[in-house]
mmCIF file of C-alpha atoms in Angstrom:
data_model
loop_
_atom_site.group_PDB
_atom_site.id
_atom_site.type_symbol
_atom_site.label_atom_id
_atom_site.label_comp_id
_atom_site.label_asym_id
_atom_site.label_seq_id
_atom_site.Cartn_x
_atom_site.Cartn_y
_atom_site.Cartn_z
ATOM 1 C CA GLU A 1 -37.212 99.772 -162.996
ATOM 2 C CA ARG A 2 -37.781 101.743 -166.291
ATOM 3 C CA ASP A 3 -41.160 102.918 -166.670
ATOM 4 C CA GLN A 4 -41.584 101.301 -170.145
ATOM 5 C CA LEU A 5 -41.930 98.053 -171.829
ATOM 6 C CA GLN A 6 -41.808 97.317 -175.538
ATOM 7 C CA ALA A 7 -44.731 95.518 -177.235
ATOM 8 C CA LEU A 8 -45.088 91.906 -175.958
ATOM 9 C CA THR A 9 -47.687 89.252 -176.297
ATOM 10 C CA VAL A 10 -47.940 86.594 -173.701
ATOM 11 C CA GLN A 11 -50.530 84.397 -172.300
ATOM 12 C CA ILE A 12 -49.894 83.127 -168.690
ATOM 13 C CA GLY A 13 -52.077 80.467 -166.945
ATOM 14 C CA PRO A 14 -54.510 79.474 -166.166
ATOM 15 C CA PHE A 15 -52.970 78.198 -162.968
ATOM 16 C CA GLY A 16 -49.166 77.361 -162.415
ATOM 17 C CA LEU A 17 -46.066 78.907 -161.107
ATOM 18 C CA HIS A 18 -44.348 81.459 -163.524
ATOM 19 C CA ALA A 19 -41.495 83.591 -163.133
ATOM 20 C CA ILE A 20 -40.099 86.921 -164.702
ATOM 21 C CA VAL A 21 -36.418 87.179 -164.742
ATOM 22 C CA GLY A 22 -34.071 89.920 -166.097
ATOM 23 C CA ALA A 23 -31.383 92.443 -165.066
ATOM 24 C CA ASN A 24 -32.138 95.545 -163.143
ATOM 25 C CA GLY A 25 -34.193 97.955 -165.325
ATOM 26 C CA SER A 26 -35.461 95.330 -167.742
ATOM 27 C CA GLY A 27 -39.020 95.967 -166.788
ATOM 28 C CA LYS A 28 -39.945 93.211 -164.405
ATOM 29 C CA THR A 29 -41.736 95.396 -161.784
ATOM 30 C CA THR A 30 -43.147 97.390 -164.492
ATOM 31 C CA LEU A 31 -44.735 94.463 -165.937
ATOM 32 C CA LEU A 32 -46.239 93.213 -162.729
ATOM 33 C CA LYS A 33 -47.666 96.668 -162.077
ATOM 34 C CA LEU A 34 -49.205 96.804 -165.524
ATOM 35 C CA LEU A 35 -50.733 93.251 -164.923
ATOM 36 C CA ARG A 36 -52.246 94.500 -161.599
ATOM 37 C CA GLY A 37 -53.636 97.556 -163.135
ATOM 38 C CA LEU A 38 -51.494 100.026 -161.169
ATOM 39 C CA TYR A 39 -50.063 101.476 -164.477
ATOM 40 C CA PRO A 40 -52.231 101.930 -167.395
ATOM 41 C CA ALA A 41 -51.040 100.464 -170.646
ATOM 42 C CA MET A 42 -50.194 103.252 -173.088
ATOM 43 C CA SER A 43 -51.023 101.031 -175.900
ATOM 44 C CA GLY A 44 -52.198 97.456 -176.110
ATOM 45 C CA ARG A 45 -54.259 95.592 -173.463
ATOM 46 C CA VAL A 46 -54.005 93.569 -170.500
ATOM 47 C CA LEU A 47 -56.875 90.925 -170.489
ATOM 48 C CA LEU A 48 -58.052 88.993 -167.489
ATOM 49 C CA GLU A 49 -60.116 85.967 -168.744
ATOM 50 C CA GLY A 50 -60.679 87.811 -171.987
ATOM 51 C CA GLY A 51 -61.861 91.131 -170.304
ATOM 52 C CA ASP A 52 -59.667 94.294 -170.505
ATOM 53 C CA ILE A 53 -58.600 94.950 -166.801
ATOM 54 C CA ALA A 54 -59.233 98.787 -167.711
ATOM 55 C CA GLN A 55 -62.990 98.104 -167.515
ATOM 56 C CA TYR A 56 -62.647 97.208 -163.603
ATOM 57 C CA GLY A 57 -62.248 99.154 -160.519
ATOM 58 C CA GLN A 58 -59.432 98.896 -158.377
ATOM 59 C CA SER A 59 -61.574 97.351 -155.687
ATOM 60 C CA ASP A 60 -62.414 94.282 -158.115
ATOM 61 C CA LEU A 61 -58.778 94.119 -159.289
ATOM 62 C CA ALA A 62 -57.455 93.995 -155.523
ATOM 63 C CA ARG A 63 -59.971 91.026 -155.049
ATOM 64 C CA TRP A 64 -58.818 89.027 -158.024
ATOM 65 C CA LEU A 65 -55.087 90.112 -158.139
ATOM 66 C CA GLY A 66 -52.956 89.841 -154.912
ATOM 67 C CA TYR A 67 -49.852 92.202 -155.373
ATOM 68 C CA LEU A 68 -46.643 91.942 -153.218
ATOM 69 C CA PRO A 69 -44.334 94.902 -153.957
ATOM 70 C CA GLN A 70 -40.596 94.418 -153.771
ATOM 71 C CA GLN A 71 -40.177 96.832 -150.736
ATOM 72 C CA VAL A 72 -42.834 95.880 -148.312
ATOM 73 C CA GLN A 73 -44.348 98.453 -145.828
ATOM 74 C CA LEU A 74 -46.011 97.373 -142.442
ATOM 75 C CA VAL A 75 -48.234 99.878 -140.869
ATOM 76 C CA SER A 76 -48.368 100.693 -137.032
ATOM 77 C CA GLY A 77 -50.499 98.343 -135.110
ATOM 78 C CA SER A 78 -50.543 94.685 -134.426
ATOM 79 C CA ILE A 79 -49.323 91.785 -136.675
ATOM 80 C CA ARG A 80 -53.127 90.834 -136.815
ATOM 81 C CA ASP A 81 -53.980 94.550 -137.924
ATOM 82 C CA ASN A 82 -51.441 94.217 -140.843
ATOM 83 C CA ILE A 83 -52.567 90.932 -142.044
ATOM 84 C CA ALA A 84 -56.117 92.092 -142.016
ATOM 85 C CA LEU A 85 -55.558 95.268 -143.890
ATOM 86 C CA ALA A 86 -57.313 94.095 -146.941
ATOM 87 C CA ASP A 87 -60.249 92.764 -145.035
ATOM 88 C CA PRO A 88 -60.779 94.407 -141.496
ATOM 89 C CA ALA A 89 -63.627 92.013 -140.928
ATOM 90 C CA ALA A 90 -61.414 88.937 -141.475
ATOM 91 C CA THR A 91 -62.036 86.142 -138.919
ATOM 92 C CA ASP A 92 -59.088 84.495 -136.947
ATOM 93 C CA GLU A 93 -59.538 81.556 -139.039
ATOM 94 C CA MET A 94 -58.641 83.668 -142.123
ATOM 95 C CA ILE A 95 -55.861 85.326 -140.404
ATOM 96 C CA ILE A 96 -54.182 81.954 -139.309
ATOM 97 C CA ARG A 97 -54.651 80.350 -142.692
ATOM 98 C CA ALA A 98 -53.040 83.175 -144.573
ATOM 99 C CA ALA A 99 -50.262 83.312 -141.963
ATOM 100 C CA LYS A 100 -49.688 79.512 -142.162
ATOM 101 C CA LEU A 101 -49.486 79.767 -146.099
ATOM 102 C CA ALA A 102 -47.056 82.616 -145.817
ATOM 103 C CA ASN A 103 -44.842 80.697 -143.279
ATOM 104 C CA ALA A 104 -45.450 83.289 -140.629
ATOM 105 C CA HIS A 105 -47.722 81.556 -138.049
ATOM 106 C CA ASP A 106 -44.933 79.573 -136.337
ATOM 107 C CA PHE A 107 -42.780 82.645 -135.583
ATOM 108 C CA VAL A 108 -45.877 84.679 -134.592
ATOM 109 C CA MET A 109 -47.000 82.204 -132.209
ATOM 110 C CA ASN A 110 -43.384 82.198 -130.524
ATOM 111 C CA LEU A 111 -43.942 85.826 -129.606
ATOM 112 C CA PRO A 112 -45.264 86.456 -126.085
ATOM 113 C CA ASP A 113 -48.284 88.441 -127.529
ATOM 114 C CA GLY A 114 -48.647 86.296 -130.698
ATOM 115 C CA TYR A 115 -50.708 88.047 -133.199
ATOM 116 C CA ALA A 116 -51.587 91.181 -130.866
ATOM 117 C CA THR A 117 -47.789 91.790 -131.102
ATOM 118 C CA GLU A 118 -47.214 95.545 -132.006
ATOM 119 C CA VAL A 119 -45.046 95.719 -135.082
ATOM 120 C CA GLY A 120 -43.287 98.924 -134.302
ATOM 121 C CA GLU A 121 -42.497 101.805 -136.542
ATOM 122 C CA GLY A 122 -42.410 100.439 -140.138
ATOM 123 C CA GLY A 123 -42.213 96.792 -138.772
ATOM 124 C CA GLY A 124 -38.766 97.708 -137.385
ATOM 125 C CA ARG A 125 -38.782 95.165 -134.609
ATOM 126 C CA PHE A 126 -38.848 92.225 -137.196
ATOM 127 C CA SER A 127 -36.176 90.969 -139.492
ATOM 128 C CA GLY A 128 -36.711 91.559 -143.271
ATOM 129 C CA GLY A 129 -37.775 88.017 -143.714
ATOM 130 C CA GLU A 130 -40.321 88.262 -140.878
ATOM 131 C CA ARG A 131 -41.784 91.437 -142.328
ATOM 132 C CA LYS A 132 -41.910 89.994 -145.762
ATOM 133 C CA ARG A 133 -43.921 86.898 -144.445
ATOM 134 C CA ILE A 134 -46.380 89.196 -142.686
ATOM 135 C CA ALA A 135 -46.981 91.153 -145.921
ATOM 136 C CA ILE A 136 -47.231 87.830 -147.947
ATOM 137 C CA ALA A 137 -50.046 86.769 -145.455
ATOM 138 C CA GLN A 138 -51.782 90.104 -146.134
ATOM 139 C CA VAL A 139 -51.703 89.359 -149.924
ATOM 140 C CA LEU A 140 -53.053 85.865 -149.272
ATOM 141 C CA LEU A 141 -55.853 86.813 -146.641
ATOM 142 C CA ARG A 142 -58.679 87.082 -149.289
ATOM 143 C CA ASP A 143 -57.329 84.050 -151.529
ATOM 144 C CA PRO A 144 -57.119 85.967 -154.637
ATOM 145 C CA PRO A 145 -56.991 83.697 -157.736
ATOM 146 C CA ILE A 146 -54.094 85.524 -159.142
ATOM 147 C CA LEU A 147 -50.908 86.127 -157.070
ATOM 148 C CA LEU A 148 -48.358 88.920 -158.419
ATOM 149 C CA LEU A 149 -45.300 88.642 -156.211
ATOM 150 C CA ASP A 150 -42.195 90.957 -156.709
ATOM 151 C CA GLU A 151 -39.076 89.039 -155.073
ATOM 152 C CA PRO A 152 -41.273 87.133 -152.703
ATOM 153 C CA THR A 153 -38.230 85.105 -151.262
ATOM 154 C CA ALA A 154 -35.614 87.741 -151.250
ATOM 155 C CA ASP A 155 -35.387 88.226 -147.649
ATOM 156 C CA LEU A 156 -35.965 84.576 -146.673
ATOM 157 C CA ASP A 157 -33.144 82.129 -145.832
ATOM 158 C CA SER A 158 -33.055 78.809 -147.786
ATOM 159 C CA LEU A 159 -35.111 76.885 -145.284
ATOM 160 C CA ALA A 160 -37.862 79.476 -145.203
ATOM 161 C CA GLU A 161 -37.710 79.731 -148.952
ATOM 162 C CA GLN A 162 -38.108 76.123 -149.486
ATOM 163 C CA ALA A 163 -41.181 75.947 -147.128
ATOM 164 C CA PHE A 164 -42.883 78.847 -148.818
ATOM 165 C CA LEU A 165 -42.143 77.330 -152.177
ATOM 166 C CA GLN A 166 -44.066 74.171 -151.184
ATOM 167 C CA ASN A 167 -47.063 76.328 -150.240
ATOM 168 C CA LEU A 168 -46.859 78.143 -153.457
ATOM 169 C CA ARG A 169 -46.666 75.133 -155.496
ATOM 170 C CA SER A 170 -49.785 73.705 -153.753
ATOM 171 C CA LEU A 171 -51.427 77.143 -154.369
ATOM 172 C CA ALA A 172 -50.523 76.912 -157.998
ATOM 173 C CA THR A 173 -52.745 73.914 -158.595
ATOM 174 C CA ASP A 174 -55.686 76.205 -158.559
ATOM 175 C CA HIS A 175 -54.218 79.833 -158.608
ATOM 176 C CA THR A 176 -51.979 81.581 -161.134
ATOM 177 C CA VAL A 177 -48.729 82.650 -159.562
ATOM 178 C CA ILE A 178 -46.600 85.138 -161.222
ATOM 179 C CA MET A 179 -43.141 86.042 -159.560
ATOM 180 C CA VAL A 180 -40.248 88.437 -160.223
ATOM 181 C CA THR A 181 -37.309 86.196 -159.027
ATOM 182 C CA HIS A 182 -33.623 85.694 -159.279
ATOM 183 C CA SER A 183 -33.626 82.500 -157.083
ATOM 184 C CA PRO A 184 -32.497 79.340 -158.836
ATOM 185 C CA PRO A 185 -34.382 77.117 -156.345
ATOM 186 C CA VAL A 186 -37.518 78.999 -157.091
ATOM 187 C CA LEU A 187 -36.992 79.023 -160.899
ATOM 188 C CA ILE A 188 -36.719 75.174 -161.029
ATOM 189 C CA GLN A 189 -40.079 74.919 -159.600
ATOM 190 C CA CYS A 190 -41.743 76.944 -162.079
ATOM 191 C CA ASN A 191 -43.927 75.893 -164.922
ATOM 192 C CA GLY A 192 -43.033 78.892 -167.152
ATOM 193 C CA ILE A 193 -40.219 81.621 -167.220
ATOM 194 C CA LEU A 194 -40.326 84.890 -169.040
ATOM 195 C CA VAL A 195 -36.964 86.619 -169.584
ATOM 196 C CA LEU A 196 -36.922 90.552 -170.083
ATOM 197 C CA GLU A 197 -34.172 92.634 -171.451
ATOM 198 C CA LYS A 198 -34.318 96.346 -171.599
ATOM 199 C CA GLY A 199 -38.157 96.153 -171.704
ATOM 200 C CA LEU A 200 -38.206 93.427 -174.240
ATOM 201 C CA LEU A 201 -39.513 89.792 -173.796
ATOM 202 C CA VAL A 202 -36.555 87.955 -175.311
ATOM 203 C CA ALA A 203 -37.356 84.463 -174.294
ATOM 204 C CA GLY A 204 -40.166 82.466 -172.812
ATOM 205 C CA GLY A 205 -40.899 78.713 -171.994
ATOM 206 C CA SER A 206 -40.685 76.040 -169.498
ATOM 207 C CA ALA A 207 -37.958 75.933 -166.898
ATOM 208 C CA ALA A 208 -36.360 73.073 -168.730
ATOM 209 C CA GLN A 209 -36.191 75.221 -171.792
ATOM 210 C CA ILE A 210 -35.120 78.451 -170.284
ATOM 211 C CA LEU A 211 -32.780 77.732 -167.387
ATOM 212 C CA PRO A 212 -29.912 76.517 -169.679
ATOM 213 C CA LYS A 213 -30.123 79.989 -171.416
ATOM 214 C CA LEU A 214 -29.667 81.686 -168.092
ATOM 215 C CA GLY A 215 -26.616 79.434 -167.432
ATOM 216 C CA LEU A 216 -28.372 77.153 -165.002
ATOM 217 C CA ASN A 217 -29.429 73.420 -165.153
ATOM 218 C CA MET A 218 -32.150 71.697 -163.060
ATOM 219 C CA SER A 219 -29.476 69.804 -160.824
ATOM 220 C CA SER A 220 -27.284 72.580 -160.227
ATOM 221 C CA ALA A 221 -29.932 75.072 -159.468
ATOM 222 C CA ALA A 222 -31.650 72.429 -156.995
ATOM 223 C CA LYS A 223 -28.306 71.968 -155.121
ATOM 224 C CA GLU A 224 -27.869 75.617 -154.839
ATOM 225 C CA GLY A 225 -31.042 75.882 -152.776
ATOM 226 C CA GLY A 226 -31.420 72.360 -151.413
ATOM 227 C CA GLY A 227 -34.615 72.108 -153.600
ATOM 228 C CA HIS A 228 -35.588 68.958 -155.666
ATOM 229 C CA ASP A 229 -36.174 68.323 -159.084
ATOM 230 C CA THR A 230 -39.720 68.746 -160.555
ATOM 231 C CA LYS A 231 -41.484 67.938 -163.661
ATOM 232 C CA ASN A 232 -42.421 70.885 -165.661
ATOM 233 C CA ALA A 233 -46.011 71.173 -167.269
#
């Protein structure tokens, strides 16, 4: 991604599913990292419930804003160790709740050692989709009120994507979920979509307003992923 965004003014949430779309280099990942406080804004401000995020420490931001990078990295150790990275004191109940929300619990329980299974170097013993789901569980562990997810379904097959989407939709009733995504089945489930082009915000609105500008309509996007139509807030 390019390192810069042009001036843009946008208010997201509270709550709901929101997507950021755009070509490679349009600034999508940069915007997520700005929202998470990983990049400082050179000008302008990022406000969280009216407060400038620059005034908060990284530990506070990590508690409020769950961030999933596009390329996930697992650390050596067990699946449980990886999910518990954000909170080593996490209980089994917390681990299992996060894994179920990430649609990881079932495949983990099918492993002979379950959550004690060693992930191997960089998680190499698992598929991309399995690694992604373990990483998503890690993000969800402390139940942050805001989720910033960079291509969360990119490595998932359509069934896994639909299952995870249902969980995201239920989370979005009292969490604010902001995703970078190219997936039509994901986009039709969103309340709002932002379109970036070369660092500029060129469009924003509900899925019903924005999908036609992207060459998609609700029914064709639903068919593409086996999803279903949904009302937009």
